[in-house]
Structure formats: structure tokens, C-alpha cells
Tab-separated table of C-alpha atoms and ligand atoms in Angstrom:
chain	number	residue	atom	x	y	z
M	227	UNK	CA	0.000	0.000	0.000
M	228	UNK	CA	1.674	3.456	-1.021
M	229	UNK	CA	0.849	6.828	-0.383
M	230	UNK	CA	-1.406	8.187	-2.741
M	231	UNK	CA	1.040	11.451	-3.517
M	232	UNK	CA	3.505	12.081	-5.726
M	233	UNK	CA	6.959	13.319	-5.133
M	234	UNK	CA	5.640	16.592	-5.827
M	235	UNK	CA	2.704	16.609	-4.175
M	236	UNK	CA	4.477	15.037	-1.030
M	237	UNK	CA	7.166	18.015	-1.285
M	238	UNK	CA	4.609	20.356	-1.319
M	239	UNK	CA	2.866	18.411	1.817
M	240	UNK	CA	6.024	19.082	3.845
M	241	UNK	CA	6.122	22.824	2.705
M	242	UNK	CA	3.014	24.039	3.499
M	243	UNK	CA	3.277	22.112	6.925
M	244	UNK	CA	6.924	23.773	7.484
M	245	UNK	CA	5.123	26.759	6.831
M	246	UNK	CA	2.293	26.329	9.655
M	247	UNK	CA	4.971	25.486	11.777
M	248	UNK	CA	7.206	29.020	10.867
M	249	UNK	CA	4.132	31.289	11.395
M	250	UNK	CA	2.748	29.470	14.753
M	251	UNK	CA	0.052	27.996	12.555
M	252	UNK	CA	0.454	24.210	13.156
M	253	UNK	CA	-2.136	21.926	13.214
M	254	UNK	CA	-0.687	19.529	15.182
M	255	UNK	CA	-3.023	17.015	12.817
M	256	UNK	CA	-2.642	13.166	13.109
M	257	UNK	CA	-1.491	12.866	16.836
M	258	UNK	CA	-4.661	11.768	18.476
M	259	UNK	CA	-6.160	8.714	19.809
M	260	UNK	CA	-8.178	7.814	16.513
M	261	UNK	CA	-5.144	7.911	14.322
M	262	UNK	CA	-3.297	6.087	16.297
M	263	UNK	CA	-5.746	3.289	16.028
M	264	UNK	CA	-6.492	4.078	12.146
M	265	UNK	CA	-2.756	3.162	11.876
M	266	UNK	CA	-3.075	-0.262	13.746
M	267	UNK	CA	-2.634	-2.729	10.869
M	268	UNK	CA	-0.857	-0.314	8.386
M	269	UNK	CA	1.329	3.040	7.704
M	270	UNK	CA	1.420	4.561	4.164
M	271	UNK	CA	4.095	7.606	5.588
M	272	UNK	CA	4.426	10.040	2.284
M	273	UNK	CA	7.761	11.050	2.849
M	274	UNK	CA	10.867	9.558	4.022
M	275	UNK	CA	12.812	12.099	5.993
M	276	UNK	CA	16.894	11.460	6.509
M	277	UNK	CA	17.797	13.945	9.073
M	278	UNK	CA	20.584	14.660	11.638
M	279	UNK	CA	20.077	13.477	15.080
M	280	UNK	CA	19.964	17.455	16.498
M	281	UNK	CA	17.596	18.045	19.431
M	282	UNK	CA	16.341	20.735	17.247
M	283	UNK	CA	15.312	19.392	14.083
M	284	UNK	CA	12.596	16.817	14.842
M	285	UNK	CA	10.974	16.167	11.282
M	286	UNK	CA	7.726	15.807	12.556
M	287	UNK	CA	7.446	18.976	14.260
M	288	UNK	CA	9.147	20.927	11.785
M	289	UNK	CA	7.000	19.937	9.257
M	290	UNK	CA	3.622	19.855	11.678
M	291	UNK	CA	2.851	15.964	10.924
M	292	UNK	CA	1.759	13.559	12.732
M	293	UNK	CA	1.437	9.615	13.263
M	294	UNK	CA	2.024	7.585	10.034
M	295	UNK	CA	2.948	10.808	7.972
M	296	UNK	CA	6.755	10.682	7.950
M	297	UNK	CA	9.270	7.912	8.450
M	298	UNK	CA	12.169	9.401	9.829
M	299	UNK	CA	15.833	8.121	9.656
M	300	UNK	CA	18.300	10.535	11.768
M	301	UNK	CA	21.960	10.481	12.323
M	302	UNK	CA	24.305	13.047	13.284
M	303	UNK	CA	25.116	14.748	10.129
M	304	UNK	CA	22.353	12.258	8.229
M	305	UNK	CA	25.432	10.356	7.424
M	306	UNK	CA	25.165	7.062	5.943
M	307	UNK	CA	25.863	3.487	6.399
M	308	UNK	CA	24.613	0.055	5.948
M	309	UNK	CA	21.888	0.207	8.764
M	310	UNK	CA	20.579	3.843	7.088
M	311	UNK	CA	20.917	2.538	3.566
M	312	UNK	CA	18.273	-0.697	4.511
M	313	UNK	CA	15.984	1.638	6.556
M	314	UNK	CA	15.879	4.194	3.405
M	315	UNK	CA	15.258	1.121	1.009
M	316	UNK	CA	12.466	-0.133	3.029
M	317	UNK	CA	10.916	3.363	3.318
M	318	UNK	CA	11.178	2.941	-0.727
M	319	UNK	CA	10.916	0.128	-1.664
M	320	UNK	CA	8.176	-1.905	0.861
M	321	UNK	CA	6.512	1.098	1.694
M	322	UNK	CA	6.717	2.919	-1.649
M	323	UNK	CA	7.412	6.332	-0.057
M	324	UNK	CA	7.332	8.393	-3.214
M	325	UNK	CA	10.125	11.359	-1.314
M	326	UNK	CA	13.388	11.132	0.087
M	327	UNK	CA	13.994	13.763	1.855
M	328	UNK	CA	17.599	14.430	3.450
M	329	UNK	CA	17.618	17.568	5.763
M	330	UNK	CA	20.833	19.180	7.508
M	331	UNK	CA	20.456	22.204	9.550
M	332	UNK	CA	22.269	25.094	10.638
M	333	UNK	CA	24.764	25.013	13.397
M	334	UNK	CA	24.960	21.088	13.103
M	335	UNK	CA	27.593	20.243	15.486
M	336	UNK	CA	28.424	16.823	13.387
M	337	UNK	CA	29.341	19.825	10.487
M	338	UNK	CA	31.471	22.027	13.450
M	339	UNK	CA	33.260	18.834	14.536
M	340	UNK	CA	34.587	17.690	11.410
M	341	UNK	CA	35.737	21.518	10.721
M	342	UNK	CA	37.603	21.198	13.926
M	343	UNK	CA	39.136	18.026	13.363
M	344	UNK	CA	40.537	18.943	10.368
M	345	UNK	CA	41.408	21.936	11.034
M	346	UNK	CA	43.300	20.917	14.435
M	347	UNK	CA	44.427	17.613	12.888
M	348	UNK	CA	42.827	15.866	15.611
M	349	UNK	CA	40.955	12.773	15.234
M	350	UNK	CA	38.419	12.316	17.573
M	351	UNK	CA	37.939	9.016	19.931
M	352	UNK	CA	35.293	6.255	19.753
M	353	UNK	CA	32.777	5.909	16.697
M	354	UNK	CA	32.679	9.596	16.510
M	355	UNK	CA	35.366	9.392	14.523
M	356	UNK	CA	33.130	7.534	12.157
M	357	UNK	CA	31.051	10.542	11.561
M	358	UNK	CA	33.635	12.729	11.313
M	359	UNK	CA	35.410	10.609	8.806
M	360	UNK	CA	32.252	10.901	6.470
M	361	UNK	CA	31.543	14.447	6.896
M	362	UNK	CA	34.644	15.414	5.565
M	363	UNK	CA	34.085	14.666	1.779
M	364	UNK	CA	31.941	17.399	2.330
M	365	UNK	CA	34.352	19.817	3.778
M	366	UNK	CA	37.041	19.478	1.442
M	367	UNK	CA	34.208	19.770	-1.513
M	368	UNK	CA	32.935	23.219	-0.151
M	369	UNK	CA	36.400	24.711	0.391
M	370	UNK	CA	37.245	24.385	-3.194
M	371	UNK	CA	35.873	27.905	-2.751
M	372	UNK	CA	37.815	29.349	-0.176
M	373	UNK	CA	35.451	31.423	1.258
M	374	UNK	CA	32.930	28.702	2.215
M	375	UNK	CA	32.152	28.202	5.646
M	376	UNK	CA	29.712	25.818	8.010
M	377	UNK	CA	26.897	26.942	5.892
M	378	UNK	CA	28.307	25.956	2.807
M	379	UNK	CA	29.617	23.017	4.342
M	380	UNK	CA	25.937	21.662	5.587
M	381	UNK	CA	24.525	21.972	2.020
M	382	UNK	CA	27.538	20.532	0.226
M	383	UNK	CA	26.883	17.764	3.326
M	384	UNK	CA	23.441	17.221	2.143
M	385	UNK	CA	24.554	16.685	-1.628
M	386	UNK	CA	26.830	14.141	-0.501
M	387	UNK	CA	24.299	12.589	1.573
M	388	UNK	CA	21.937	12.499	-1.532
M	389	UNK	CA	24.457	11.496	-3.705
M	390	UNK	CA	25.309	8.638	-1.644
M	391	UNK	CA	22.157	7.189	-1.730
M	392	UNK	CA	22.210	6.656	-5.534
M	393	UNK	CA	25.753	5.474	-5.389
M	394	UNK	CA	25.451	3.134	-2.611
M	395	UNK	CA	22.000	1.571	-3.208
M	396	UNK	CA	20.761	0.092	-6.763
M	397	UNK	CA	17.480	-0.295	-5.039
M	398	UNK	CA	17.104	3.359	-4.534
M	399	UNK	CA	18.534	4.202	-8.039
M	400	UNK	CA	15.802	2.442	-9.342
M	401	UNK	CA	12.921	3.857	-7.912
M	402	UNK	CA	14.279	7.453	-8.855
M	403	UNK	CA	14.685	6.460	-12.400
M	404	UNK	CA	11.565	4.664	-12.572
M	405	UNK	CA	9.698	7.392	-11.132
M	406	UNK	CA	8.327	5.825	-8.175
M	407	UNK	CA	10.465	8.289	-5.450
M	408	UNK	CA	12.464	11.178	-5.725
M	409	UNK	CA	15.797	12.180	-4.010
M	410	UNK	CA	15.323	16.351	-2.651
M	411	UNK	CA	18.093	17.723	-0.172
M	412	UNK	CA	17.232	20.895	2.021
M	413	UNK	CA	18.217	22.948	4.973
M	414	UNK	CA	16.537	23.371	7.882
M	415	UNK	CA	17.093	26.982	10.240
M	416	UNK	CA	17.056	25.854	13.810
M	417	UNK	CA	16.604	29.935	14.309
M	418	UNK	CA	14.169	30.980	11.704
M	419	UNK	CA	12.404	27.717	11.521
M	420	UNK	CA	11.845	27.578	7.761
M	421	UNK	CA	13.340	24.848	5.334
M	422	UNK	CA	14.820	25.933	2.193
M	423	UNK	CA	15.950	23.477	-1.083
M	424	UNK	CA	19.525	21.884	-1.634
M	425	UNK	CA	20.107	22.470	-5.465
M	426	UNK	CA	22.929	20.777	-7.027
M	427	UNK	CA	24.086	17.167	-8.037
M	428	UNK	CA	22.166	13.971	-6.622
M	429	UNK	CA	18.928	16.289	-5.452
M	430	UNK	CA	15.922	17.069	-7.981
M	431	UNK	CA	13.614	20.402	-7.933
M	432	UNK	CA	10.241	20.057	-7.676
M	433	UNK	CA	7.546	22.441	-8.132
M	434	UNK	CA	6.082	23.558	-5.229
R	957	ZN	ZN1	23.335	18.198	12.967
């Protein structure tokens, strides 16, 4: 069972609720006791949002959804490995979600570590060094302008990210070419509250 939308009509879902949510308009729709039993035996989510782990960028509030709207990958940076890449592809491919939706953020401290670390030359300990290690494409990418700086970074971050996804799953690739999803990349303000499109390789523009 997939959502009835299509990529563009699910974009323009998640717009017009980002934009309830920037003006103190939400609806706060979907997060009651009936929906939570209309969703008993089945979830038809319309968009599949890859996000960073940040306190402040909770998909479903951002975007003023509810229960069984959105299924919702985050990791810091919305970096990716094999765990992300089978969640994505069963968002896609079992649930026939027909958007992909990765979102960075401003002030993402996954984006200010990695500047650090490479800037100090310090590796940091444990598995952060994990995320680190795949935030950097991003960083060196960006500063082939030299005046680029964490802003630049996070969207250059969420091209990677949306590259990555084609080049890392044939399941995904796919359902893009086929039609059945598409791959957008935006940035959300944790200030202003509004999300604004990614343009470049690996993300598509839809009308909205
Ligand atoms: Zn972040």
C-alpha cells in the first residue's frame, strides 16, 4: 500500500506544513487517539525524511505531521551506512514512499566537529570518529571555494548525503529512475524555523 502522492505533491505536503509550523500555525493534525488506532494494521508515511540526530530538528514537528505521515531516519550529520541505507530502502521500496527527503540544519555540530578536526588535525575518539570521517568529503568539496564556511559546508553535506544514496544503493537508483520516489536535499534553520531546497548534483527540484 503506497501513499497516494507524488513526489511533488508530497514536497509540497512538507512545505506548506513547514510553513504552519514558521508562522505558529500548526495543526498539530494526526497525533490523536483515533489515528493512532487508524494506523493499527498499516502506515502509508508520504515522505521519508533522513535527518541529523539534532535536538532541534525533529521532522515531525518541523514539518507539523503527525502519526504515520513521515518515516524518519536521523543520524548526526544524516550520514550514511549500511543500517541507514536498509531503513531508506524499506521506506522505498516496501513502503513505496514516493520522497526522500535528506535535511541538515544550521549550526549542526556533526558539520562544526569535522571543521575542527581537520582543522586541528585531531581525530576524535570512539565511533565519533566515524562521523567525522564521512563528513569530511563534504568539507574538502565546499572549500574548493575558499570562502565557504559551516553553511556551505551543511549543504555541500546534504549533496553528498543524496548522492550517496544513488551510489550506494541500486534499489534506490531504481525507484528514482523509474519514477516511483524522488531524491530532494534541504536545509533546515534551527533559528528561523523555515526549510529551504539543496540544489545541485544527486537532489531534484520540484515544483512547489
Ligand atoms: Zn546536525
Amino acid at each position: 500500500m503506497h501513499s497516494p502522492l507524488t513526489p511533488d505533491g508530497a514536497w509540497r505536503r512538507l512545505l506548506d506544513g513547514n510553513a504552519r509550523y514558521v508562522t505558529g500555525d500548526a495543526l498539530h493534525a494526526h497525533q490523536d487517539h483515533d489515528r493512532r488506532l487508524a494506523l493499527a494494521d498499516r502506515q502509508t508515511p508520504f515522505a521519508l525524511v533522513l535527518g541529523c540526530s539534532d535536538s532541534r530538528a525533529p521532522a515531525e514537528v518541523l514539518f507539523d505531521q503527525g502519526l504515520g505521515d513521515l518515516f524518519v531516519v536521523r543520524t548526526a550529520g544524516h550520514i550514511l551506512d549500511s543500517a541507514v541505507l536498509g531503513s531508506v530502502e524499506f521506506g522505498v521500496d516496501v513502503l513505496e514512499i514516493p520522497l526522500v527527503l535528506v535535511l541538515g540544519h544550521t549550526r549542526c555540530g556533526a558539520v562544526r566537529a569535522t571543521l575542527e578536526s581537520i582543522d586541528r588535525h585531531r581525530t576524535p575518539a570512539g565511533y565519533l570518529r566515524d562521523v567525522v570521517e564521512r563528513v569530511s568529503p563534504a568539507v574538502f568539496e565546499a572549500r574548493r571555494d575558499p570562502d565557504a564556511g559551516p553553511d556551505e559546508v551543511t549543504a555541500e553535506n546534504v549533496r553528498h548525503t543524496c548522492l550517496g544514496l544513488r551510489e550506494k544503493s541500486a534499489v534506490l537508483t531504481r525507484a528514482v529512475e523509474l519514477g516511483r520516489t524522488a531524491i530532494v536535499g534541504a536545509v533546515y534553520d534551527v533559528v528561523e524555523g523555515h526549510v529551504t531546497p539543496v540544489v545541485g548534483e544527486g537532489t531534484v527540484t520540484l515544483g512547489a
